[in-house]
Coordinates of N, CA and C in Angstrom, one line a residue:
M1497 N 0.8 -1.2 0.0 CA 0.0 0.0 0.0 C 0.9 1.3 0.0
A1498 N 0.8 2.0 -1.0 CA 1.5 3.3 -1.1 C 1.0 4.2 0.0
K1499 N 2.0 5.0 0.6 CA 1.6 5.9 1.7 C 2.1 7.3 1.4
R1500 N 1.4 8.2 2.0 CA 1.8 9.6 1.9 C 2.8 9.9 3.0
I1501 N 3.8 10.8 2.7 CA 4.8 11.2 3.7 C 4.6 12.7 4.0
D1502 N 4.6 13.0 5.3 CA 4.5 14.4 5.8 C 5.8 14.7 6.6
V1503 N 6.6 15.6 6.1 CA 7.8 16.1 6.7 C 7.5 17.4 7.4
D1504 N 7.8 17.5 8.7 CA 7.5 18.7 9.4 C 8.7 19.3 10.2
Q1505 N 9.1 20.4 9.8 CA 10.2 21.2 10.5 C 11.4 20.3 10.7
L1506 N 11.9 19.6 9.7 CA 13.0 18.7 9.8 C 14.3 19.4 9.7
N1507 N 15.2 19.2 10.7 CA 16.6 19.7 10.7 C 17.5 18.5 10.8
I1508 N 18.5 18.4 9.9 CA 19.3 17.2 9.8 C 20.7 17.6 10.1
Y1509 N 21.4 16.9 11.0 CA 22.7 17.3 11.5 C 23.7 16.2 11.2
Y1510 N 25.0 16.6 11.0 CA 26.1 15.7 11.1 C 26.9 16.2 12.3
K1511 N 26.8 15.6 13.4 CA 27.4 16.1 14.7 C 26.8 17.5 14.9
D1512 N 27.7 18.6 14.9 CA 27.2 19.9 15.2 C 26.8 20.7 13.9
F1513 N 27.1 20.1 12.7 CA 26.9 20.8 11.5 C 25.4 20.6 11.0
L1514 N 24.7 21.7 10.8 CA 23.4 21.6 10.3 C 23.4 21.5 8.8
A1515 N 23.1 20.3 8.3 CA 23.2 20.1 6.8 C 21.9 20.5 6.1
V1516 N 20.8 20.2 6.7 CA 19.5 20.6 6.0 C 18.6 21.3 7.1
E1517 N 18.1 22.4 6.7 CA 17.4 23.3 7.7 C 15.9 23.4 7.4
D1518 N 15.1 23.1 8.4 CA 13.7 23.4 8.5 C 12.9 23.1 7.3
V1519 N 12.9 21.8 6.9 CA 12.2 21.3 5.7 C 10.8 20.8 6.2
S1520 N 9.7 21.4 5.6 CA 8.4 20.9 5.7 C 7.8 20.6 4.3
M1521 N 7.3 19.4 4.1 CA 6.7 19.1 2.8 C 5.8 17.9 2.9
N1522 N 4.9 17.8 1.9 CA 4.0 16.7 1.8 C 4.3 15.9 0.5
I1523 N 4.6 14.6 0.7 CA 4.9 13.8 -0.5 C 3.7 12.9 -0.7
E1524 N 3.0 13.0 -1.9 CA 1.8 12.4 -2.1 C 2.0 10.9 -2.4
A1525 N 1.0 10.1 -2.0 CA 1.0 8.6 -2.3 C 0.8 8.4 -3.8
R1526 N 1.4 7.3 -4.3 CA 1.2 6.9 -5.7 C 1.6 8.0 -6.6
S1527 N 2.8 8.5 -6.4 CA 3.3 9.6 -7.3 C 4.8 9.6 -7.2
V1528 N 5.4 10.3 -8.2 CA 6.9 10.4 -8.2 C 7.2 11.9 -7.8
T1529 N 8.0 12.0 -6.8 CA 8.5 13.4 -6.4 C 10.0 13.4 -6.6
A1530 N 10.4 14.4 -7.3 CA 11.9 14.6 -7.6 C 12.4 15.7 -6.7
F1531 N 13.6 15.4 -6.1 CA 14.4 16.4 -5.4 C 15.5 16.9 -6.4
I1532 N 15.5 18.2 -6.6 CA 16.5 18.7 -7.5 C 17.2 19.9 -6.8
G1533 N 18.4 20.2 -7.4 CA 19.2 21.3 -6.8 C 20.6 21.0 -6.9
P1534 N 21.5 22.1 -6.7 CA 22.9 21.9 -6.9 C 23.5 20.9 -5.9
S1535 N 24.7 20.4 -6.2 CA 25.4 19.5 -5.3 C 25.6 20.1 -4.0
G1536 N 25.5 19.3 -2.9 CA 25.8 19.8 -1.6 C 24.6 20.5 -0.9
C1537 N 23.4 20.5 -1.5 CA 22.3 21.2 -0.9 C 21.4 20.3 -0.1
G1538 N 21.8 19.1 0.1 CA 21.1 18.2 1.1 C 20.1 17.3 0.6
K1539 N 20.0 17.2 -0.8 CA 18.9 16.3 -1.4 C 19.0 14.9 -0.9
S1540 N 20.2 14.3 -1.0 CA 20.4 12.9 -0.7 C 20.4 12.7 0.8
T1541 N 20.9 13.7 1.6 CA 20.8 13.6 3.0 C 19.3 13.6 3.5
L1542 N 18.5 14.4 2.9 CA 17.0 14.4 3.2 C 16.4 13.1 2.8
L1543 N 16.8 12.6 1.6 CA 16.2 11.3 1.1 C 16.5 10.2 2.1
R1544 N 17.8 10.2 2.6 CA 18.2 9.1 3.5 C 17.5 9.2 4.9
S1545 N 17.1 10.5 5.2 CA 16.4 10.6 6.5 C 14.9 10.1 6.4
L1546 N 14.4 9.9 5.2 CA 13.1 9.3 5.1 C 12.9 7.9 5.4
N1547 N 14.1 7.2 5.5 CA 14.0 5.8 6.0 C 15.1 5.5 7.0
R1548 N 15.5 6.6 7.7 CA 16.5 6.5 8.8 C 17.8 5.9 8.4
M1549 N 18.2 5.9 7.1 CA 19.5 5.5 6.7 C 20.5 6.5 7.1
H1550 N 20.1 7.8 7.3 CA 21.0 8.9 7.6 C 21.7 8.6 8.9
E1551 N 21.0 8.0 9.9 CA 21.6 7.8 11.2 C 22.6 6.7 11.3
V1552 N 22.8 5.9 10.3 CA 23.9 4.9 10.3 C 25.2 5.6 10.3
I1553 N 25.3 6.9 9.9 CA 26.5 7.6 10.0 C 26.7 8.1 11.4
P1554 N 27.9 7.8 12.0 CA 28.1 8.2 13.4 C 27.9 9.7 13.6
G1555 N 27.2 10.1 14.6 CA 27.0 11.5 14.9 C 25.9 12.2 14.1
A1556 N 25.3 11.4 13.2 CA 24.2 12.0 12.4 C 22.8 11.9 13.2
R1557 N 22.0 13.0 13.2 CA 20.7 13.0 13.9 C 19.8 13.9 13.2
V1558 N 18.5 13.8 13.6 CA 17.5 14.7 13.1 C 16.7 15.3 14.2
E1559 N 16.1 16.5 13.9 CA 15.1 17.1 14.8 C 13.9 17.3 13.9
G1560 N 12.7 17.1 14.4 CA 11.5 17.3 13.6 C 10.8 16.0 13.4
K1561 N 9.9 16.0 12.4 CA 9.1 14.8 12.2 C 9.1 14.3 10.7
V1562 N 9.0 13.0 10.6 CA 8.7 12.4 9.3 C 7.6 11.4 9.6
V1563 N 6.4 11.7 9.1 CA 5.2 10.9 9.4 C 4.7 10.2 8.2
I1564 N 4.6 8.9 8.3 CA 4.0 8.0 7.2 C 2.8 7.3 7.8
D1565 N 1.7 7.5 7.2 CA 0.5 6.9 7.6 C 0.2 7.1 9.1
G1566 N 0.4 8.3 9.6 CA 0.1 8.7 11.0 C 1.2 8.3 12.0
Q1567 N 2.3 7.6 11.5 CA 3.3 7.2 12.4 C 4.6 8.0 12.2
D1568 N 5.1 8.7 13.3 CA 6.3 9.4 13.2 C 7.5 8.4 13.2
L1569 N 8.2 8.4 12.1 CA 9.3 7.4 12.0 C 10.4 7.6 13.1
Y1570 N 10.4 8.8 13.7 CA 11.5 9.1 14.7 C 10.9 9.1 16.1
A1571 N 9.7 8.6 16.3 CA 9.2 8.4 17.6 C 10.1 7.4 18.4
P1572 N 10.1 7.5 19.7 CA 11.1 6.7 20.5 C 10.9 5.2 20.4
N1573 N 9.6 4.8 20.2 CA 9.3 3.3 20.1 C 9.4 2.7 18.7
V1574 N 9.9 3.5 17.8 CA 9.9 3.0 16.4 C 11.3 2.3 16.1
D1575 N 11.2 1.1 15.5 CA 12.4 0.3 15.2 C 12.9 0.8 13.8
P1576 N 14.1 1.3 13.7 CA 14.6 1.7 12.4 C 14.7 0.6 11.4
V1577 N 14.9 -0.6 11.8 CA 14.9 -1.7 10.8 C 13.6 -1.9 10.2
G1578 N 12.5 -1.8 11.0 CA 11.2 -1.9 10.5 C 10.9 -0.7 9.5
V1579 N 11.4 0.5 9.8 CA 11.2 1.6 8.9 C 11.8 1.3 7.5
R1580 N 13.1 0.8 7.6 CA 13.8 0.5 6.3 C 13.1 -0.6 5.5
R1581 N 12.3 -1.5 6.2 CA 11.6 -2.5 5.5 C 10.4 -1.9 4.7
S1582 N 9.8 -0.9 5.3 CA 8.6 -0.4 4.6 C 8.9 0.8 3.7
V1583 N 10.2 1.3 3.9 CA 10.7 2.4 3.0 C 11.9 1.9 2.3
G1584 N 11.8 1.3 1.1 CA 12.9 0.7 0.4 C 13.8 1.8 -0.2
M1585 N 15.1 1.4 -0.6 CA 16.0 2.4 -1.1 C 16.8 1.7 -2.3
V1586 N 17.0 2.5 -3.3 CA 17.8 2.1 -4.5 C 18.9 3.2 -4.6
F1587 N 20.1 2.7 -4.7 CA 21.3 3.6 -4.6 C 21.8 4.0 -6.0
Q1588 N 22.7 5.0 -5.9 CA 23.3 5.5 -7.2 C 23.9 4.5 -8.1
K1589 N 24.8 3.7 -7.4 CA 25.5 2.6 -8.2 C 24.7 1.3 -7.9
P1590 N 24.5 0.5 -9.0 CA 23.8 -0.8 -8.7 C 24.7 -1.6 -7.8
N1591 N 24.0 -2.2 -6.8 CA 24.8 -2.9 -5.8 C 24.2 -4.3 -5.5
P1592 N 24.1 -5.2 -6.5 CA 23.7 -6.5 -6.3 C 24.8 -7.2 -5.4
F1593 N 24.3 -8.2 -4.6 CA 25.3 -8.9 -3.7 C 26.1 -9.8 -4.6
P1594 N 27.4 -9.6 -4.7 CA 28.3 -10.2 -5.7 C 28.3 -11.7 -5.7
T1595 N 28.2 -12.3 -4.5 CA 28.3 -13.8 -4.4 C 27.0 -14.5 -4.6
M1596 N 25.9 -13.7 -4.8 CA 24.6 -14.3 -4.9 C 24.1 -14.4 -6.3
S1597 N 23.3 -15.4 -6.6 CA 22.6 -15.5 -7.9 C 21.6 -14.5 -8.1
I1598 N 21.0 -14.4 -9.3 CA 19.9 -13.4 -9.5 C 18.8 -13.7 -8.6
R1599 N 18.4 -15.0 -8.5 CA 17.3 -15.4 -7.6 C 17.6 -15.0 -6.2
E1600 N 18.8 -15.4 -5.7 CA 19.1 -15.1 -4.3 C 19.1 -13.6 -4.0
N1601 N 19.6 -12.8 -5.0 CA 19.6 -11.3 -4.8 C 18.2 -10.8 -4.5
V1602 N 17.2 -11.3 -5.3 CA 15.8 -10.8 -5.2 C 15.3 -11.2 -3.8
A1603 N 15.6 -12.5 -3.5 CA 15.0 -13.0 -2.2 C 15.8 -12.6 -1.0
A1604 N 16.9 -11.8 -1.1 CA 17.8 -11.5 0.0 C 17.0 -10.7 1.1
G1605 N 16.2 -9.7 0.6 CA 15.5 -8.9 1.6 C 14.5 -9.7 2.4
L1606 N 13.9 -10.7 1.8 CA 12.9 -11.6 2.5 C 13.7 -12.3 3.6
K1607 N 14.9 -12.8 3.2 CA 15.6 -13.6 4.2 C 16.2 -12.8 5.3
L1608 N 16.6 -11.5 5.0 CA 17.1 -10.6 6.0 C 16.0 -10.3 7.0
N1609 N 14.8 -10.2 6.5 CA 13.7 -9.9 7.4 C 13.3 -11.1 8.3
G1610 N 13.9 -12.2 8.0 CA 13.6 -13.4 8.8 C 12.2 -14.0 8.4
T1611 N 11.8 -13.7 7.1 CA 10.5 -14.2 6.7 C 10.7 -15.7 6.3
K1612 N 9.9 -16.6 7.0 CA 9.9 -18.0 6.7 C 8.9 -18.3 5.6
L1613 N 9.4 -18.7 4.5 CA 8.5 -19.0 3.3 C 8.9 -20.3 2.6
R1614 N 7.9 -21.0 2.1 CA 8.2 -22.2 1.3 C 8.9 -21.8 0.0
K1615 N 9.7 -22.7 -0.5 CA 10.5 -22.4 -1.7 C 9.6 -22.0 -2.9
A1616 N 8.4 -22.6 -3.0 CA 7.5 -22.3 -4.1 C 7.0 -20.8 -3.9
T1617 N 6.8 -20.4 -2.7 CA 6.3 -19.0 -2.4 C 7.4 -18.0 -2.7
I1618 N 8.7 -18.4 -2.4 CA 9.8 -17.5 -2.7 C 10.0 -17.4 -4.2
D1619 N 9.9 -18.5 -4.9 CA 10.0 -18.5 -6.4 C 9.0 -17.6 -7.0
E1620 N 7.8 -17.7 -6.4 CA 6.7 -16.9 -6.9 C 7.0 -15.4 -6.7
L1621 N 7.4 -15.0 -5.5 CA 7.8 -13.6 -5.2 C 8.9 -13.1 -6.0
V1622 N 9.9 -14.0 -6.3 CA 11.1 -13.6 -7.1 C 10.6 -13.3 -8.5
E1623 N 9.7 -14.2 -9.0 CA 9.2 -13.9 -10.4 C 8.4 -12.6 -10.4
R1624 N 7.5 -12.5 -9.4 CA 6.6 -11.3 -9.4 C 7.5 -10.0 -9.3
S1625 N 8.5 -10.0 -8.5 CA 9.4 -8.8 -8.4 C 10.2 -8.5 -9.6
L1626 N 10.7 -9.6 -10.3 CA 11.4 -9.4 -11.5 C 10.5 -8.9 -12.7
V1627 N 9.3 -9.4 -12.7 CA 8.3 -8.9 -13.6 C 8.0 -7.5 -13.4
G1628 N 7.8 -7.1 -12.1 CA 7.6 -5.7 -11.6 C 8.7 -4.8 -12.0
A1629 N 10.0 -5.4 -12.1 CA 11.1 -4.6 -12.4 C 11.5 -4.6 -13.9
N1630 N 10.5 -5.2 -14.7 CA 10.7 -5.3 -16.2 C 12.0 -6.1 -16.5
L1631 N 12.3 -7.1 -15.7 CA 13.6 -7.8 -15.9 C 13.4 -9.3 -16.2
W1632 N 12.2 -9.8 -15.9 CA 11.9 -11.2 -15.9 C 12.3 -11.9 -17.3
N1633 N 11.8 -11.3 -18.3 CA 12.0 -11.9 -19.7 C 13.5 -12.0 -20.0
E1634 N 14.3 -11.1 -19.5 CA 15.7 -11.0 -19.8 C 16.5 -12.0 -18.9
V1635 N 16.0 -12.4 -17.8 CA 16.8 -13.3 -16.9 C 16.2 -14.6 -16.5
K1636 N 14.9 -14.9 -16.9 CA 14.2 -16.0 -16.4 C 14.9 -17.4 -16.7
D1637 N 15.8 -17.4 -17.7 CA 16.5 -18.7 -18.0 C 17.8 -18.8 -17.3
R1638 N 18.2 -17.8 -16.6 CA 19.5 -17.8 -15.9 C 19.4 -17.3 -14.4
L1639 N 18.4 -17.7 -13.7 CA 18.2 -17.2 -12.4 C 19.3 -17.6 -11.4
D1640 N 20.0 -18.7 -11.8 CA 21.0 -19.2 -10.8 C 22.4 -18.7 -11.2
K1641 N 22.5 -17.8 -12.2 CA 23.7 -17.2 -12.6 C 24.0 -15.9 -11.7
P1642 N 25.2 -15.5 -11.5 CA 25.5 -14.4 -10.6 C 24.8 -13.1 -11.0
G1643 N 24.2 -12.4 -10.0 CA 23.6 -11.1 -10.3 C 24.6 -10.1 -10.8
A1644 N 25.9 -10.2 -10.4 CA 26.9 -9.3 -10.8 C 27.3 -9.5 -12.2
G1645 N 26.8 -10.6 -12.9 CA 27.2 -10.8 -14.3 C 26.2 -10.0 -15.2
L1646 N 25.2 -9.4 -14.7 CA 24.3 -8.6 -15.6 C 24.9 -7.3 -16.0
S1647 N 24.4 -6.7 -17.0 CA 24.8 -5.3 -17.4 C 24.4 -4.3 -16.3
G1648 N 25.0 -3.1 -16.4 CA 24.7 -2.1 -15.4 C 23.3 -1.8 -15.2
G1649 N 22.6 -1.6 -16.4 CA 21.2 -1.3 -16.3 C 20.3 -2.4 -15.8
Q1650 N 20.7 -3.7 -16.1 CA 20.0 -4.8 -15.6 C 20.3 -5.0 -14.1
Q1651 N 21.5 -4.7 -13.7 CA 21.8 -4.7 -12.2 C 21.0 -3.7 -11.5
Q1652 N 20.8 -2.5 -12.0 CA 20.0 -1.5 -11.3 C 18.5 -2.0 -11.2
R1653 N 18.0 -2.6 -12.3 CA 16.6 -3.1 -12.2 C 16.6 -4.3 -11.3
L1654 N 17.6 -5.1 -11.2 CA 17.7 -6.2 -10.2 C 17.6 -5.6 -8.8
C1655 N 18.3 -4.5 -8.5 CA 18.3 -3.9 -7.2 C 16.8 -3.3 -6.9
I1656 N 16.2 -2.9 -7.9 CA 14.8 -2.4 -7.8 C 13.9 -3.6 -7.5
A1657 N 14.1 -4.7 -8.2 CA 13.3 -6.0 -7.9 C 13.6 -6.4 -6.4
R1658 N 14.8 -6.3 -6.0 CA 15.1 -6.7 -4.6 C 14.4 -5.8 -3.6
A1659 N 14.3 -4.5 -3.9 CA 13.7 -3.5 -3.0 C 12.2 -3.8 -3.0
I1660 N 11.5 -4.1 -4.1 CA 10.1 -4.3 -4.1 C 9.6 -5.6 -3.7
A1661 N 10.6 -6.6 -3.6 CA 10.2 -8.0 -3.1 C 9.7 -8.0 -1.7
V1662 N 10.1 -7.1 -0.9 CA 9.6 -7.0 0.5 C 8.4 -6.2 0.6
Q1663 N 7.8 -5.8 -0.5 CA 6.6 -5.0 -0.6 C 6.5 -3.8 0.3
P1664 N 7.5 -2.8 0.0 CA 7.5 -1.6 0.8 C 6.3 -0.7 0.4
D1665 N 6.1 0.3 1.3 CA 5.1 1.4 1.0 C 5.7 2.5 0.1
V1666 N 7.0 2.7 0.3 CA 7.7 3.8 -0.3 C 9.0 3.3 -0.9
L1667 N 9.4 3.9 -2.1 CA 10.6 3.6 -2.7 C 11.4 4.9 -2.9
L1668 N 12.6 4.9 -2.3 CA 13.5 6.0 -2.4 C 14.6 5.7 -3.4
M1669 N 14.9 6.6 -4.3 CA 15.9 6.4 -5.4 C 16.9 7.5 -5.4
D1670 N 18.2 7.2 -5.1 CA 19.2 8.3 -5.0 C 20.0 8.2 -6.3
E1671 N 19.6 9.1 -7.3 CA 20.3 9.2 -8.6 C 20.4 7.8 -9.2
P1672 N 19.3 7.1 -9.4 CA 19.4 5.7 -9.8 C 19.9 5.5 -11.2
C1673 N 20.0 6.6 -12.0 CA 20.5 6.4 -13.4 C 21.8 7.0 -13.7
S1674 N 22.4 7.6 -12.7 CA 23.6 8.4 -12.9 C 24.8 7.6 -13.4
A1675 N 24.8 6.3 -13.1 CA 25.9 5.4 -13.6 C 25.5 4.6 -14.8
L1676 N 24.4 4.9 -15.4 CA 23.9 4.1 -16.5 C 24.0 4.8 -17.9
D1677 N 24.0 4.0 -19.0 CA 24.0 4.5 -20.3 C 22.6 5.0 -20.7
P1678 N 22.4 5.7 -21.8 CA 21.1 6.3 -22.1 C 20.0 5.2 -22.3
I1679 N 20.3 4.1 -22.9 CA 19.3 3.0 -23.1 C 18.8 2.4 -21.8
S1680 N 19.8 2.1 -20.9 CA 19.4 1.6 -19.6 C 18.7 2.7 -18.8
T1681 N 19.1 3.9 -18.9 CA 18.4 5.0 -18.2 C 16.9 5.1 -18.6
L1682 N 16.7 4.9 -19.9 CA 15.3 4.9 -20.4 C 14.5 3.8 -19.8
A1683 N 15.1 2.6 -19.8 CA 14.4 1.4 -19.2 C 14.1 1.7 -17.7
V1684 N 15.0 2.3 -17.0 CA 14.7 2.5 -15.5 C 13.6 3.6 -15.4
E1685 N 13.7 4.6 -16.3 CA 12.6 5.7 -16.2 C 11.3 5.1 -16.6
E1686 N 11.2 4.2 -17.5 CA 9.9 3.6 -17.9 C 9.4 2.8 -16.7
L1687 N 10.3 2.1 -16.0 CA 10.0 1.3 -14.9 C 9.4 2.2 -13.7
I1688 N 10.1 3.4 -13.5 CA 9.6 4.3 -12.5 C 8.2 4.7 -12.7
S1689 N 7.9 5.0 -14.0 CA 6.5 5.5 -14.4 C 5.5 4.4 -14.1
E1690 N 5.9 3.1 -14.3 CA 5.0 2.0 -14.0 C 4.8 1.8 -12.5
L1691 N 5.9 1.9 -11.8 CA 5.9 1.6 -10.3 C 5.1 2.6 -9.6
R1692 N 4.9 3.8 -10.1 CA 4.1 4.9 -9.4 C 2.7 4.5 -9.1
Q1693 N 2.2 3.5 -9.9 CA 0.8 3.0 -9.7 C 0.7 2.3 -8.3
N1694 N 1.8 1.8 -7.8 CA 1.7 1.0 -6.5 C 2.5 1.5 -5.4
Y1695 N 3.4 2.5 -5.7 CA 4.3 2.9 -4.7 C 4.4 4.5 -4.7
T1696 N 4.8 5.0 -3.5 CA 5.1 6.4 -3.4 C 6.6 6.4 -3.7
I1697 N 7.0 7.2 -4.7 CA 8.5 7.2 -5.1 C 9.0 8.6 -4.9
V1698 N 10.2 8.6 -4.3 CA 11.0 9.9 -4.2 C 12.3 9.6 -4.9
I1699 N 12.7 10.5 -5.8 CA 13.9 10.3 -6.6 C 14.8 11.6 -6.5
V1700 N 16.1 11.4 -6.2 CA 17.0 12.5 -6.3 C 17.7 12.4 -7.7
T1701 N 17.7 13.5 -8.4 CA 18.3 13.5 -9.7 C 19.0 14.9 -10.0
H1702 N 20.1 14.8 -10.7 CA 20.8 16.0 -11.2 C 20.4 16.3 -12.7
N1703 N 19.6 15.4 -13.2 CA 19.3 15.5 -14.7 C 17.9 16.2 -14.8
M1704 N 17.9 17.4 -15.2 CA 16.6 18.2 -15.3 C 15.6 17.5 -16.3
Q1705 N 16.1 17.0 -17.4 CA 15.2 16.4 -18.3 C 14.6 15.2 -17.7
Q1706 N 15.4 14.4 -16.9 CA 14.8 13.3 -16.2 C 13.7 13.7 -15.2
A1707 N 14.0 14.7 -14.4 CA 13.0 15.2 -13.5 C 11.7 15.6 -14.2
A1708 N 11.9 16.2 -15.3 CA 10.7 16.7 -16.1 C 9.9 15.5 -16.7
R1709 N 10.7 14.4 -17.1 CA 10.0 13.2 -17.7 C 9.3 12.4 -16.6
V1710 N 10.0 12.1 -15.5 CA 9.4 11.0 -14.6 C 8.6 11.5 -13.4
S1711 N 8.8 12.8 -13.0 CA 8.1 13.2 -11.8 C 6.8 13.9 -11.9
D1712 N 6.0 13.7 -10.9 CA 4.7 14.5 -10.9 C 4.9 15.8 -10.2
R1713 N 5.8 15.8 -9.1 CA 6.0 17.0 -8.4 C 7.5 17.1 -8.2
C1714 N 8.0 18.4 -8.1 CA 9.4 18.7 -7.9 C 9.6 19.5 -6.7
A1715 N 10.7 19.2 -6.0 CA 11.1 20.0 -4.8 C 12.5 20.6 -5.1
F1716 N 12.7 21.9 -5.2 CA 14.0 22.5 -5.5 C 14.7 22.9 -4.2
F1717 N 15.9 22.4 -4.0 CA 16.7 22.8 -2.8 C 17.9 23.7 -3.3
N1718 N 18.3 24.5 -2.3 CA 19.5 25.4 -2.7 C 20.3 25.6 -1.4
I1719 N 21.5 26.2 -1.6 CA 22.4 26.4 -0.5 C 23.0 27.8 -0.7
A1720 N 23.1 28.5 0.4 CA 23.6 29.9 0.3 C 25.1 30.0 0.2
G1721 N 25.8 28.9 0.5 CA 27.2 28.9 0.3 C 27.8 27.7 1.1
T1722 N 29.1 27.5 0.9 CA 29.8 26.4 1.6 C 29.7 26.6 3.1
G1723 N 29.3 25.5 3.8 CA 29.2 25.5 5.2 C 27.8 26.0 5.7
K1724 N 26.9 26.4 4.8 CA 25.6 26.7 5.1 C 24.6 25.5 4.9
P1725 N 23.5 25.5 5.6 CA 22.6 24.4 5.4 C 21.8 24.4 4.1
G1726 N 21.4 23.3 3.6 CA 20.5 23.2 2.4 C 19.1 23.5 2.9
K1727 N 18.4 24.2 2.0 CA 17.0 24.6 2.3 C 16.1 24.2 1.1
L1728 N 14.8 23.9 1.5 CA 13.8 23.7 0.4 C 13.4 25.1 0.0
I1729 N 13.5 25.4 -1.3 CA 13.2 26.7 -1.8 C 11.7 26.8 -2.3
E1730 N 11.3 25.8 -3.1 CA 9.9 25.7 -3.5 C 9.6 24.3 -4.0
M1731 N 8.3 24.0 -3.9 CA 7.9 22.6 -4.3 C 6.5 22.8 -5.0
G1732 N 6.3 22.0 -6.0 CA 5.0 22.1 -6.7 C 4.9 21.1 -7.8
P1733 N 3.8 21.1 -8.6 CA 3.7 20.2 -9.7 C 4.9 20.5 -10.7
T1734 N 5.4 19.4 -11.2 CA 6.6 19.5 -12.1 C 6.4 20.5 -13.2
Q1735 N 5.3 20.4 -13.8 CA 5.0 21.3 -15.0 C 5.1 22.8 -14.6
K1736 N 4.6 23.1 -13.4 CA 4.6 24.5 -12.9 C 6.1 24.9 -12.5
I1737 N 6.8 24.0 -11.8 CA 8.1 24.3 -11.4 C 9.0 24.6 -12.7
F1738 N 8.8 23.8 -13.7 CA 9.6 24.0 -14.9 C 9.1 25.1 -15.8
S1739 N 7.9 25.5 -15.8 CA 7.4 26.5 -16.7 C 7.3 27.9 -16.0
T1740 N 6.7 27.9 -14.8 CA 6.5 29.2 -14.1 C 6.9 29.1 -12.6
P1741 N 8.2 28.9 -12.3 CA 8.5 28.8 -10.9 C 8.3 30.1 -10.2
S1742 N 8.1 30.0 -8.9 CA 7.8 31.2 -8.1 C 9.0 32.0 -7.7
V1743 N 10.2 31.3 -7.7 CA 11.4 31.9 -7.2 C 12.4 31.9 -8.3
K1744 N 13.1 33.1 -8.4 CA 14.1 33.2 -9.5 C 15.2 32.2 -9.5
A1745 N 15.6 31.8 -8.2 CA 16.7 30.9 -8.1 C 16.3 29.5 -8.8
T1746 N 15.1 29.1 -8.6 CA 14.6 27.9 -9.3 C 14.7 28.0 -10.8
E1747 N 14.3 29.1 -11.3 CA 14.3 29.3 -12.8 C 15.8 29.3 -13.2
D1748 N 16.7 29.9 -12.5 CA 18.1 30.0 -12.8 C 18.7 28.6 -12.9
Y1749 N 18.4 27.8 -11.9 CA 18.9 26.4 -11.8 C 18.4 25.6 -12.9
I1750 N 17.1 25.6 -13.1 CA 16.5 24.7 -14.2 C 17.0 25.1 -15.6
S1751 N 17.2 26.4 -15.8 CA 17.7 26.9 -17.1 C 19.2 26.7 -17.3
G1752 N 19.9 26.2 -16.2 CA 21.3 25.9 -16.3 C 22.2 27.1 -16.0
R1753 N 21.7 28.2 -15.4 CA 22.5 29.4 -15.1 C 23.5 29.1 -14.0
F1754 N 23.1 28.1 -13.1 CA 24.1 27.7 -12.1 C 23.8 26.3 -11.7
G1755 N 24.7 25.7 -10.9 CA 24.5 24.3 -10.4 C 25.2 23.3 -11.2

């Protein structure tokens, strides 16, 4: 079940350094929201705070709220591992487990969760996840071959299959196409468009054309200078942000004047 995310007055720190300041936003269910902005403005940091991956870095912490389906992810009684189960993540570089087969890679999340399932059920879930990642037809005859033997674009779709196998509510993607060639990028973008029907998707991208192609809403972040915190400047429907942004800095960034 795709879920809406409400971020309220979120401040994100690395020890004493305030990296992202006072972000409040609503991320709609069953949609693609793109985070855009120059390097160093806190897009990926904010993304990682949405499934508590941020705090695996020593000294990293947040103040404020991230609420999914009425539950504050940072409430004292919330288990971070449970959060990461319901909010999946796909990273910049494809990272299939190198010693595992394609089948084992997809099923890895289920095993890490301690889910006890019959082999037939696991096979069914593996097939469904690979179909969902538009990869099944390419790999169905070599499921026992290493996942690391696939092309870069296939590896990234394998990682997406692994993320959706545990049936998360939200899918976070940190520049998922930056290491891919144009044809693989197109395949992943088409997949994102299909996945929005079942998931809430948040993507960080430096590619303005990609943000325009895949997202329903855009959030533009900026930074006043080195050592200053990243801030949310404006957020709205992608078409509006790209055609009539409210803030001049947004227009300057999208048109390539800086960043």
